[in-house]
Coordinates of C-alpha atoms (C1' of nucleotides) in Angstrom, one line a residue:
Chain A
M17 CA -17.7 9.5 -38.8
P18 CA -17.4 7.2 -36.0
R19 CA -20.0 6.3 -33.4
P20 CA -20.3 8.9 -30.7
R21 CA -19.1 8.7 -27.3
V22 CA -21.8 7.7 -24.7
H23 CA -19.1 7.5 -22.0
D24 CA -17.0 10.5 -21.3
P25 CA -13.6 9.5 -20.4
D26 CA -13.8 12.3 -17.7
A27 CA -16.6 10.6 -16.4
I28 CA -14.7 7.7 -16.0
L29 CA -11.8 9.6 -14.0
A30 CA -14.3 11.1 -11.9
A31 CA -15.7 7.7 -10.9
A32 CA -11.9 6.6 -10.5
E33 CA -11.3 9.7 -8.2
E34 CA -14.4 8.7 -6.1
L35 CA -13.5 5.3 -5.4
L36 CA -9.9 6.4 -4.8
V37 CA -10.7 8.8 -2.1
E38 CA -13.4 6.4 -0.5
R39 CA -11.3 3.4 -0.7
G40 CA -7.6 3.9 -1.6
R41 CA -5.9 2.5 -4.6
G42 CA -5.9 -1.3 -3.3
P43 CA -9.6 -2.0 -3.6
L44 CA -9.8 0.0 -7.0
T45 CA -10.3 -3.0 -9.5
V46 CA -11.6 -2.8 -13.1
R47 CA -14.8 -4.1 -12.0
A48 CA -15.4 -1.7 -9.5
L49 CA -14.7 1.1 -11.9
T50 CA -17.1 -0.3 -14.6
E51 CA -19.7 -0.8 -12.0
R52 CA -19.4 2.8 -10.6
S53 CA -19.0 4.7 -14.0
G54 CA -21.4 2.8 -16.0
A55 CA -18.7 2.2 -18.7
S56 CA -18.1 -1.2 -19.7
N57 CA -14.8 -3.0 -19.6
G58 CA -14.2 -2.7 -23.3
T59 CA -14.9 1.2 -23.2
V60 CA -12.4 1.6 -20.1
Y61 CA -9.5 -0.4 -22.2
H62 CA -10.5 1.6 -25.2
A63 CA -10.2 4.9 -23.6
F64 CA -7.0 4.2 -21.3
G65 CA -5.6 1.1 -22.1
S66 CA -4.9 -0.2 -18.7
L67 CA -6.2 0.5 -15.0
E68 CA -2.8 1.7 -14.2
T69 CA -3.3 4.6 -17.0
V70 CA -6.5 5.5 -15.5
V71 CA -5.2 5.9 -12.2
A72 CA -2.0 7.9 -13.3
T73 CA -4.4 10.3 -15.6
A74 CA -6.5 11.0 -12.5
W75 CA -3.6 11.7 -10.6
L76 CA -2.0 13.7 -13.2
R77 CA -4.8 16.3 -13.7
R78 CA -4.9 17.1 -10.0
A79 CA -1.3 17.3 -9.5
R80 CA -1.0 19.8 -12.3
Q81 CA -3.7 21.7 -10.4
F82 CA -1.8 21.6 -7.3
L83 CA 1.6 22.7 -8.7
T84 CA -0.1 25.7 -10.5
L85 CA -1.7 26.7 -7.1
Q86 CA 1.7 26.1 -5.5
R87 CA 3.8 27.9 -8.0
D88 CA 1.5 30.7 -7.8
A89 CA 1.7 31.0 -4.0
V90 CA 5.4 30.7 -4.1
E91 CA 5.8 33.4 -6.4
Q92 CA 3.8 35.7 -4.7
A93 CA 5.4 35.0 -1.5
M94 CA 8.6 35.2 -3.0
A95 CA 8.1 38.8 -4.2
A96 CA 6.3 40.0 -1.1
G97 CA 8.3 38.3 1.7
G98 CA 11.2 36.6 0.5
P99 CA 12.5 33.1 0.4
R100 CA 11.3 32.1 3.5
R101 CA 8.0 33.3 3.2
A102 CA 8.1 31.1 -0.2
V103 CA 9.1 28.2 1.6
Q104 CA 6.4 28.6 4.1
A105 CA 3.7 29.2 1.3
A106 CA 4.9 26.2 -0.6
A107 CA 4.5 24.1 2.4
D108 CA 1.1 25.4 3.2
A109 CA -0.2 24.9 -0.5
P110 CA -1.7 21.5 0.4
A111 CA -4.1 23.2 2.9
R112 CA -4.8 25.8 0.4
L113 CA -5.9 23.4 -2.2
A114 CA -8.1 21.7 0.4
E115 CA -9.8 25.0 0.8
A116 CA -10.1 25.7 -2.9
D117 CA -11.1 22.2 -4.1
L118 CA -11.3 19.7 -1.4
P119 CA -11.9 16.7 -3.7
A120 CA -8.4 17.1 -5.6
A121 CA -6.7 17.5 -2.2
R122 CA -8.3 14.3 -0.9
L123 CA -7.3 12.5 -4.3
L124 CA -3.7 13.6 -4.0
V125 CA -3.6 12.4 -0.7
S126 CA -5.0 9.3 -0.9
L127 CA -2.3 7.9 -3.4
Q128 CA 1.4 6.9 -3.1
R129 CA 4.1 7.3 -5.5
D130 CA 4.1 3.6 -6.1
D131 CA 0.3 3.6 -7.2
V132 CA 0.8 6.1 -9.8
L133 CA 3.8 5.2 -11.5
G134 CA 3.5 1.5 -12.5
D135 CA 5.1 -0.4 -15.4
A136 CA 1.4 -0.4 -17.3
V137 CA 1.1 3.2 -17.4
A138 CA 0.9 4.6 -21.3
P139 CA 4.1 6.1 -21.9
A140 CA 2.6 9.4 -23.0
V141 CA 1.2 9.6 -19.4
A142 CA 4.5 8.6 -17.8
V143 CA 6.3 10.9 -19.6
D144 CA 4.2 13.8 -18.6
L145 CA 4.4 12.3 -14.8
R146 CA 8.0 12.8 -14.9
A147 CA 7.7 16.2 -16.4
L148 CA 5.6 17.0 -13.3
D149 CA 8.3 15.6 -11.1
A150 CA 10.8 17.7 -12.8
A151 CA 8.9 20.8 -12.3
L152 CA 8.7 20.3 -8.6
A153 CA 12.3 19.3 -8.4
G154 CA 13.1 22.5 -10.2
T155 CA 10.8 24.4 -7.6
L156 CA 12.7 22.8 -4.9
R157 CA 16.1 23.8 -6.3
D158 CA 15.2 27.4 -7.0
L159 CA 14.1 27.9 -3.2
A160 CA 17.1 26.3 -1.9
Q161 CA 19.2 28.7 -4.3
A162 CA 17.1 31.7 -3.0
L163 CA 17.5 30.8 0.6
W164 CA 21.3 30.1 0.7
D165 CA 22.8 30.4 -2.6
R166 CA 23.0 26.6 -2.9
G167 CA 21.6 24.3 -5.0
D168 CA 23.4 20.6 -3.7
A169 CA 21.6 17.9 -2.5
A170 CA 21.8 18.8 1.0
A171 CA 20.2 22.0 0.8
V172 CA 17.7 20.6 -1.5
D173 CA 16.8 18.0 1.1
V174 CA 16.1 20.5 3.7
V175 CA 13.7 22.4 1.3
T176 CA 12.0 19.1 0.4
L177 CA 11.5 18.5 3.9
C178 CA 9.7 21.6 4.7
V179 CA 7.8 21.5 1.4
V180 CA 7.0 17.8 1.1
R181 CA 7.4 15.6 3.9
L182 CA 6.3 18.1 6.8
P183 CA 2.9 18.8 5.2
A184 CA 2.6 15.4 4.6
A185 CA 3.0 14.5 8.3
L186 CA 0.8 17.6 9.3
L187 CA -1.9 18.3 6.9
F188 CA -2.6 14.8 5.0
D189 CA -4.4 13.2 7.7
A190 CA -6.9 15.9 8.2
I191 CA -7.4 16.3 4.7
R192 CA -7.9 12.7 4.0
A193 CA -10.7 12.7 6.5
G194 CA -12.2 15.5 4.5
Q195 CA -11.5 18.3 6.8
V196 CA -9.8 21.4 5.6
P197 CA -6.7 21.4 8.2
A198 CA -6.9 24.7 11.0
H199 CA -4.5 24.2 14.0
P200 CA -2.1 21.7 12.0
R201 CA -1.4 24.9 9.7
A202 CA 0.0 27.0 12.5
Q203 CA 1.9 23.8 13.9
L204 CA 3.2 23.5 10.2
A205 CA 4.4 27.1 10.1
A206 CA 6.3 26.8 13.3
A207 CA 7.9 23.4 12.1
V208 CA 9.1 24.8 8.8
G209 CA 10.6 27.8 10.4
A210 CA 12.5 25.6 12.9
V211 CA 13.8 23.5 10.4
L212 CA 14.8 26.1 8.2
D213 CA 16.7 27.7 11.1
C214 CA 18.5 24.6 11.2
G215 CA 19.8 24.9 7.8
P216 CA 21.7 22.4 5.8
T217 CA 24.6 20.6 6.6
P218 CA 27.8 22.7 5.6
Chain B
M24 CA 6.1 -37.6 21.7
P25 CA 5.8 -35.9 18.5
R26 CA 7.9 -35.4 15.4
P27 CA 10.4 -32.8 16.3
R28 CA 10.4 -29.2 14.2
V29 CA 12.9 -29.1 11.3
H30 CA 11.8 -25.4 10.6
D31 CA 11.9 -23.2 13.8
P32 CA 8.8 -20.8 13.4
D33 CA 11.4 -17.8 14.3
A34 CA 13.4 -18.8 11.1
I35 CA 10.1 -18.3 9.4
L36 CA 9.5 -14.8 11.0
A37 CA 13.0 -14.0 10.0
A38 CA 12.4 -14.6 6.4
A39 CA 9.3 -12.7 6.7
E40 CA 11.1 -9.8 8.1
E41 CA 13.7 -9.9 5.3
L42 CA 11.3 -9.9 2.5
L43 CA 9.2 -7.1 4.4
V44 CA 12.2 -5.1 4.4
E45 CA 13.4 -5.9 0.8
R46 CA 10.1 -5.4 -1.0
G47 CA 7.5 -4.5 1.4
R48 CA 4.1 -6.3 2.4
G49 CA 2.5 -6.2 -1.1
P50 CA 5.0 -8.6 -2.9
L51 CA 5.2 -11.0 0.3
T52 CA 3.2 -14.0 -0.9
V53 CA 2.9 -17.5 0.6
R54 CA 4.9 -18.7 -2.1
A55 CA 7.6 -16.3 -1.6
L56 CA 7.7 -17.0 2.1
T57 CA 8.1 -20.8 1.5
E58 CA 10.9 -20.3 -1.2
R59 CA 12.9 -18.0 1.2
S60 CA 12.6 -20.0 4.5
G61 CA 12.8 -23.5 3.0
A62 CA 9.6 -24.2 5.1
S63 CA 6.6 -25.9 3.3
N64 CA 3.1 -24.3 2.7
G65 CA 1.9 -26.8 5.1
T66 CA 4.5 -26.1 7.7
V67 CA 3.7 -22.2 7.5
Y68 CA -0.1 -22.6 8.1
H69 CA 0.6 -25.2 11.0
A70 CA 2.7 -22.7 12.8
F71 CA 0.8 -19.6 12.3
G72 CA -2.5 -20.3 10.7
S73 CA -2.6 -17.4 8.1
L74 CA 0.1 -15.1 6.3
E75 CA -1.5 -12.2 8.2
T76 CA -0.6 -13.8 11.3
V77 CA 3.1 -14.3 10.3
V78 CA 3.0 -10.4 9.2
A79 CA 1.4 -9.6 12.4
T80 CA 3.7 -11.5 14.6
A81 CA 6.9 -10.3 13.0
W82 CA 5.8 -6.8 13.5
L83 CA 4.8 -7.6 17.2
R84 CA 7.9 -8.6 18.0
R85 CA 9.7 -5.6 16.7
A86 CA 7.2 -3.1 18.2
R87 CA 7.6 -4.4 21.5
Q88 CA 11.1 -4.2 21.0
F89 CA 10.7 -0.6 20.1
L90 CA 8.2 0.4 22.9
T91 CA 10.6 -1.1 25.5
L92 CA 13.3 1.5 24.4
Q93 CA 11.2 4.1 23.9
R94 CA 9.6 3.8 27.2
D95 CA 13.2 3.5 29.0
A96 CA 14.2 6.6 27.0
V97 CA 11.4 8.6 28.3
E98 CA 11.4 7.8 31.8
Q99 CA 15.0 8.6 31.9
A100 CA 14.4 11.7 29.9
M101 CA 11.3 12.8 32.4
A102 CA 13.4 12.3 35.4
A103 CA 16.5 14.2 34.3
G104 CA 14.9 16.8 32.3
G105 CA 11.2 17.0 32.7
P106 CA 8.3 16.5 30.1
R107 CA 9.7 18.5 27.1
R108 CA 12.7 16.3 27.2
A109 CA 10.7 13.4 27.6
V110 CA 8.9 14.2 24.6
Q111 CA 12.1 14.5 22.5
A112 CA 13.4 11.4 23.7
A113 CA 10.2 9.6 22.6
A114 CA 10.3 11.4 19.2
D115 CA 13.9 10.3 19.0
A116 CA 13.4 6.6 19.7
P117 CA 13.3 5.7 16.2
A118 CA 16.6 6.8 15.5
R119 CA 17.8 5.5 18.5
L120 CA 16.5 1.8 17.5
A121 CA 18.3 2.1 14.3
E122 CA 21.2 2.6 16.0
A123 CA 21.0 -0.3 18.1
D124 CA 19.2 -2.7 15.8
L125 CA 19.0 -1.4 12.1
P126 CA 16.8 -4.5 10.9
A127 CA 14.2 -4.1 13.9
A128 CA 13.9 -0.4 12.8
R129 CA 13.7 -1.1 9.2
L130 CA 11.0 -3.8 9.6
L131 CA 9.0 -1.2 11.7
V132 CA 9.4 1.3 9.0
S133 CA 8.4 -0.8 6.2
L134 CA 5.0 -1.5 7.5
Q135 CA 1.8 0.3 7.6
R136 CA -1.4 0.0 9.9
D137 CA -3.3 -1.9 7.2
D138 CA -0.6 -4.2 6.7
V139 CA -0.4 -5.7 10.2
L140 CA -4.2 -5.5 11.3
G141 CA -6.0 -7.7 8.9
D142 CA -9.4 -9.9 9.4
A143 CA -7.3 -13.0 9.2
V144 CA -4.6 -12.5 12.1
A145 CA -4.9 -15.0 14.8
P146 CA -7.3 -13.6 17.8
A147 CA -4.7 -14.0 20.3
V148 CA -1.9 -11.9 18.0
A149 CA -4.8 -9.4 17.4
V150 CA -5.3 -9.0 21.3
D151 CA -1.9 -8.5 21.7
L152 CA -1.5 -5.9 19.1
R153 CA -4.5 -3.8 20.3
A154 CA -2.7 -4.0 23.7
L155 CA 0.4 -2.3 22.3
D156 CA -1.7 0.4 20.7
A157 CA -3.2 0.8 24.2
A158 CA 0.3 1.1 26.0
L159 CA 1.6 3.9 23.3
A160 CA -1.6 5.7 23.7
G161 CA -1.0 5.5 27.4
T162 CA 2.2 6.9 27.1
L163 CA 1.0 9.9 24.9
R164 CA -1.5 10.8 27.3
D165 CA 1.0 10.5 30.1
L166 CA 3.3 12.9 28.4
A167 CA 0.5 15.3 27.3
Q168 CA -0.6 15.3 31.2
A169 CA 3.1 16.1 32.2
L170 CA 3.5 18.7 29.9
W171 CA 0.0 20.8 30.3
D172 CA -1.9 19.0 32.8
R173 CA -4.4 17.9 30.2
G174 CA -5.4 14.6 28.9
D175 CA -7.9 15.7 26.3
A176 CA -7.7 15.1 22.5
A177 CA -6.2 18.0 21.5
A178 CA -3.5 17.8 23.9
V179 CA -2.8 14.1 23.0
D180 CA -2.8 15.1 19.2
V181 CA 0.0 17.6 19.8
V182 CA 2.1 14.8 21.4
T183 CA 1.2 12.4 18.8
L184 CA 2.2 14.6 16.1
C185 CA 5.8 15.1 17.9
V186 CA 6.3 11.5 18.7
V187 CA 4.7 9.6 15.8
R188 CA 3.8 11.8 12.9
L189 CA 7.1 14.0 12.7
P190 CA 9.6 11.2 13.4
A191 CA 7.7 9.2 10.5
A192 CA 8.3 12.3 8.3
L193 CA 11.7 13.2 9.2
L194 CA 13.5 9.8 10.1
F195 CA 11.8 6.7 8.2
D196 CA 13.1 7.6 4.6
A197 CA 16.6 7.3 5.9
I198 CA 15.9 4.0 8.3
R199 CA 14.3 2.4 5.2
A200 CA 17.1 3.0 3.1
G201 CA 19.2 1.3 5.8
Q202 CA 20.9 4.4 7.3
V203 CA 20.8 5.7 10.9
P204 CA 19.7 9.0 10.5
A205 CA 21.9 11.9 11.5
H206 CA 21.2 15.4 10.6
P207 CA 17.4 14.6 10.4
R208 CA 17.6 14.1 14.1
A209 CA 18.7 17.7 14.6
Q210 CA 15.8 18.8 12.5
L211 CA 13.7 16.6 14.3
A212 CA 14.6 17.9 17.7
A213 CA 14.0 21.6 16.4
A214 CA 10.5 20.8 14.6
V215 CA 9.5 19.0 17.9
G216 CA 10.3 22.1 20.0
A217 CA 8.7 24.3 17.8
V218 CA 5.4 22.5 17.6
L219 CA 5.5 22.0 21.7
D220 CA 5.9 25.7 21.6
C221 CA 2.5 26.0 19.7
G222 CA 0.8 24.3 22.4
P223 CA -2.6 22.5 21.9
T224 CA -5.9 24.4 20.9
P225 CA -7.3 26.1 24.3
Chain C
dC12 C1' 6.8 -53.0 18.0
dC13 C1' 2.9 -49.7 18.3
dG14 C1' -0.2 -46.1 18.5
dA15 C1' -0.6 -41.4 19.8
dT16 C1' 1.2 -36.7 18.7
dA17 C1' 2.9 -33.1 16.3
dG18 C1' 5.2 -31.5 12.3
dT19 C1' 5.8 -31.7 6.9
dG20 C1' 5.0 -31.9 2.2
dG21 C1' 2.8 -30.2 -1.8
dA22 C1' -1.4 -31.0 -5.0
dG23 C1' -4.9 -28.4 -6.1
dC24 C1' -9.4 -25.5 -4.9
dG25 C1' -12.0 -21.5 -5.1
dT26 C1' -11.6 -16.7 -6.1
dC27 C1' -10.1 -12.5 -7.8
dT28 C1' -7.4 -9.8 -10.9
dG29 C1' -6.0 -7.2 -15.1
dC30 C1' -6.7 -7.5 -19.5
dT31 C1' -7.9 -9.7 -24.5
dC32 C1' -10.6 -10.4 -28.0
dT33 C1' -14.6 -10.6 -30.8
dA34 C1' -19.2 -9.5 -32.3
dC35 C1' -21.8 -5.8 -32.4
dT36 C1' -23.5 -0.7 -33.1
dA37 C1' -24.1 4.2 -34.2
dT38 C1' -22.6 7.6 -36.9
dG39 C1' -21.4 10.8 -41.4
dG40 C1' -19.2 11.1 -45.9
dG41 C1' -19.4 9.2 -50.5
Chain D
dC1 C1' -27.3 3.3 -49.4
dC2 C1' -23.3 1.7 -47.8
dC3 C1' -18.9 1.3 -45.8
dA4 C1' -15.2 3.2 -43.2
dT5 C1' -14.6 4.3 -38.4
dA6 C1' -14.5 4.9 -33.4
dG7 C1' -16.8 3.4 -29.8
dT8 C1' -19.5 -0.2 -26.8
dA9 C1' -20.2 -4.8 -24.5
dG10 C1' -19.3 -8.5 -21.8
dA11 C1' -17.7 -13.5 -22.2
dG12 C1' -13.7 -15.7 -20.7
dC13 C1' -8.7 -16.2 -20.4
dA14 C1' -4.2 -16.7 -18.0
dG15 C1' -2.3 -16.2 -14.0
dA16 C1' -1.7 -15.3 -9.3
dC17 C1' -3.5 -15.3 -4.6
dG18 C1' -4.4 -17.3 0.1
dC19 C1' -5.7 -21.1 1.9
dT20 C1' -7.5 -26.4 2.8
dC21 C1' -6.8 -30.9 2.5
dC22 C1' -4.8 -35.0 3.0
dA23 C1' -1.4 -38.3 3.0
dC24 C1' 3.2 -39.1 5.0
dT25 C1' 6.9 -39.0 8.9
dA26 C1' 9.4 -38.8 12.8
dT27 C1' 9.4 -39.1 17.5
dC28 C1' 8.6 -41.4 22.5
dG29 C1' 5.9 -43.8 26.1
dG30 C1' 3.8 -47.9 26.7

DNA sequence: CCGATAGTGGAGCGTCTGCTCTACTATGGG
DNA sequence: CCCATAGTAGAGCAGACGCTCCACTATCGG
């Protein structure tokens, strides 16, 4: 049997999360990570293979957590109030996550696409990443279908706007600052309603 | 009399703009800039002093252009339709700029705050940068004042949301892709209306 | 023709980065 | 006891980066 671990990979991920939330992806270097986590360079590379994989894995955990929360909220709202309520619930999901688990929300909000999917992420992790993307795309398409009986790009774009871009614009700054958004939530609901009323292009 | 210029500093700025629009700030290096512009390393540093100053100067030119356009649109809308129309016009200004000068809009949309204001920007340029910031802040405060007779942070926040964050969420992706947004403009107007109806917190 | 001036060119310095490589270490099965 | 195994440690490599430095060059007033 091999030598036992002295550094839990989860502890390395936790250190990475801290640094990402505090300073963002740019200043997160291998050296900063080893200093914060106590693990050596060799240990980090033995466990993850690349720094990009560390970042991608940290993101992946939190994104799964978010999508689960969002899916539940959407299904519940869909059953109780129909597709419009479901879109509202999906848009509100980041605020809910911030209520339930602020560090998780802060991590997701502190990274951009390019930070997560680089050339050096381990193939297995990259596959999971793309699977999550597909899951979100599926949810968006389902919502468009339920709203207007349409699954075309124009319809999905409107839903994406409501569920992805508007929350990013209205909620992310507050979350990044470590607050659970309050007033912005009401504004978001109003904006989503207005955009849905516009509907997709014919 | 000195030796005449063989490389117009404006040509260096133009090359920087091209690279920023094509690939963003991250990949813009001194070497890439010298290769694209034809000017040597020495010339770039003689003219600007630092790479950050090149980026800041390029941004500054375009931001001035944008703020002028926006100010005119706001004043005209204020006179013709009152403060709500003025906010709508301010929010729509990025789309107008994209119509009038697509490269200008693409440049502004391809940079973030941290890309522009670094420690190495020449003091004179940094001062101008902050002056532009103050000018925008003034416009936002004036709009809040005209709408609700309030200049407090909560009121200004609502206007900022309408004029800065919502346009970023709804228009920037299209502009970044080199298109003049069409449908998003109507959605933006609807969203701005809905957020204004919410009003600021008491 | 000359010297002051402003611009040009590019070698290369110091630093930082992600990552590799190798020697080393703790474990349990045989 | 000893070896296969998996994990640990950290020195150091190759390359990229922003920037400095200095020799050089074209201009024009005198």
